[in-house]
PDB file of C-alpha atoms in Angstrom:
ATOM      1  CA  MET A 756      -8.367   1.336   1.866  1.00 88.00           C
ATOM      2  CA  GLU A 757      -7.683   3.680   4.764  1.00 90.00           C
ATOM      3  CA  VAL A 758      -6.158   7.021   3.810  1.00 90.00           C
ATOM      4  CA  GLU A 759      -4.176   8.829   6.494  1.00 91.00           C
ATOM      5  CA  GLN A 760      -2.933  11.591   4.164  1.00 91.00           C
ATOM      6  CA  VAL A 761      -4.056  11.686   0.515  1.00 88.00           C
ATOM      7  CA  GLY A 762      -1.178  10.816  -1.807  1.00 86.00           C
ATOM      8  CA  ALA A 763       1.288  10.372   1.060  1.00 91.00           C
ATOM      9  CA  SER A 764       0.134   7.701   3.518  1.00 94.00           C
ATOM     10  CA  TRP A 765      -2.440   4.939   3.139  1.00 93.00           C
ATOM     11  CA  THR A 766      -3.172   1.364   4.173  1.00 93.00           C
ATOM     12  CA  LEU A 767      -4.845  -1.480   2.303  1.00 91.00           C
ATOM     13  CA  VAL A 768      -6.825  -3.757   4.600  1.00 90.00           C
ATOM     14  CA  VAL A 769      -7.185  -7.300   3.261  1.00 87.00           C
ATOM     15  CA  GLY A 770      -8.950  -9.501   5.782  1.00 89.00           C
ATOM     16  CA  LYS A 771      -6.814  -9.202   8.917  1.00 86.00           C
ATOM     17  CA  ARG A 772      -3.729  -8.040   7.006  1.00 87.00           C
ATOM     18  CA  ARG A 773      -2.778  -4.371   6.859  1.00 91.00           C
ATOM     19  CA  ILE A 774      -0.411  -3.345   4.062  1.00 93.00           C
ATOM     20  CA  GLY A 775       1.012   0.137   4.597  1.00 95.00           C
ATOM     21  CA  PHE A 776       2.168   2.588   1.907  1.00 95.00           C
ATOM     22  CA  ARG A 777       4.146   5.822   2.136  1.00 95.00           C
ATOM     23  CA  HIS A 778       5.056   8.368  -0.555  1.00 93.00           C
ATOM     24  CA  ASP A 779       7.274  11.347   0.280  1.00 86.00           C
ATOM     25  CA  GLY A 780       6.764  13.211  -2.999  1.00 85.00           C
ATOM     26  CA  SER A 781      10.094  12.099  -4.471  1.00 89.00           C
ATOM     27  CA  GLY A 782       8.441   9.565  -6.785  1.00 86.00           C
ATOM     28  CA  VAL A 783       9.309   6.570  -4.594  1.00 91.00           C
ATOM     29  CA  VAL A 784       6.506   4.615  -2.937  1.00 94.00           C
ATOM     30  CA  ARG A 785       7.421   2.329  -0.028  1.00 95.00           C
ATOM     31  CA  MET A 786       5.330  -0.581   1.198  1.00 94.00           C
ATOM     32  CA  GLN A 787       5.286  -2.379   4.534  1.00 93.00           C
ATOM     33  CA  ASN A 788       3.716  -5.798   4.091  1.00 78.00           C
ATOM     34  CA  PRO A 789       3.220  -7.809   7.289  1.00 64.00           C
ATOM     35  CA  GLN A 790       4.618 -11.274   7.281  1.00 60.00           C
ATOM     36  CA  PRO A 791       1.960 -13.999   6.920  1.00 55.00           C
ATOM     37  CA  GLY A 792       1.176 -15.617  10.251  1.00 50.00           C
ATOM     38  CA  LEU A 793       1.763 -12.540  12.414  1.00 46.00           C
ATOM     39  CA  GLN A 794      -0.936 -11.568  14.873  1.00 45.00           C
ATOM     40  CA  SER A 795      -3.546  -9.025  13.764  1.00 43.00           C
ATOM     41  CA  GLY A 796      -2.284  -5.496  14.344  1.00 47.00           C
ATOM     42  CA  SER A 797       1.368  -6.543  14.197  1.00 47.00           C
ATOM     43  CA  THR A 798       3.303  -4.733  11.483  1.00 49.00           C
ATOM     44  CA  GLY A 799       6.385  -6.907  10.988  1.00 56.00           C
ATOM     45  CA  GLY A 800       8.489  -6.652   7.850  1.00 68.00           C
ATOM     46  CA  GLY A 801      10.402  -3.563   6.819  1.00 85.00           C
ATOM     47  CA  TRP A 802       9.547  -0.790   4.383  1.00 91.00           C
ATOM     48  CA  ILE A 803      10.578  -1.622   0.808  1.00 92.00           C
ATOM     49  CA  PRO A 804      10.457   0.505  -2.348  1.00 94.00           C
ATOM     50  CA  VAL A 805       7.830  -0.717  -4.834  1.00 93.00           C
ATOM     51  CA  GLU A 806       7.123  -0.203  -8.529  1.00 92.00           C
ATOM     52  CA  THR A 807       3.745   1.372  -9.288  1.00 90.00           C
ATOM     53  CA  SER A 808       1.786   0.363 -12.398  1.00 92.00           C
ATOM     54  CA  TRP A 809      -1.719   0.397 -13.852  1.00 90.00           C
ATOM     55  CA  ILE A 810      -3.198  -2.827 -15.256  1.00 89.00           C
ATOM     56  CA  ALA A 811      -6.411  -3.666 -17.100  1.00 84.00           C
ATOM     57  CA  GLY A 812      -9.449  -3.623 -14.886  1.00 80.00           C
ATOM     58  CA  PRO A 813      -8.371  -0.894 -14.122  1.00 84.00           C
ATOM     59  CA  ALA A 814      -6.264  -1.607 -11.075  1.00 89.00           C
ATOM     60  CA  LEU A 815      -3.367   0.244  -9.493  1.00 90.00           C
ATOM     61  CA  CYS A 816      -0.553  -2.075  -8.449  1.00 91.00           C
ATOM     62  CA  TRP A 817       2.455  -1.778  -6.172  1.00 91.00           C
ATOM     63  CA  ASN A 818       4.681  -4.747  -7.077  1.00 91.00           C
ATOM     64  CA  SER A 819       2.232  -7.690  -6.813  1.00 87.00           C
ATOM     65  CA  VAL A 820      -0.320  -5.915  -4.569  1.00 89.00           C
ATOM     66  CA  CYS A 821      -3.191  -4.416  -6.596  1.00 89.00           C
ATOM     67  CA  ALA A 822      -6.284  -2.368  -5.708  1.00 88.00           C
ATOM     68  CA  GLN A 823      -9.410  -1.583  -7.729  1.00 88.00           C
ATOM     69  CA  GLY A 824     -12.101   1.010  -7.195  1.00 82.00           C
ATOM     70  CA  ASP A 825     -12.026   4.601  -6.029  1.00 79.00           C
ATOM     71  CA  ILE A 826      -8.405   5.323  -5.130  1.00 77.00           C
ATOM     72  CA  PRO A 827      -7.755   8.876  -3.885  1.00 73.00           C
ATOM     73  CA  LEU A 828      -4.408   9.845  -5.382  1.00 67.00           C
ATOM     74  CA  ASP A 829      -4.307  13.578  -4.647  1.00 62.00           C
TER      75      ASP A 829
END
């Protein structure tokens, strides 16, 4: 996880994929998930609103993308 601005802008790095997240404080989190097969560093795909949830583990999920470990939220 790369945090640009705590609670507002972060990226999950999974292998060569970079999945971007943005939160503007309104309660809506948006995710930009690169399309499989794009070259490394290419963003592709648009920003979509995602549902945030906690699951057992514990893990924090945004739609079907989940992260475990130390997650700086604020």
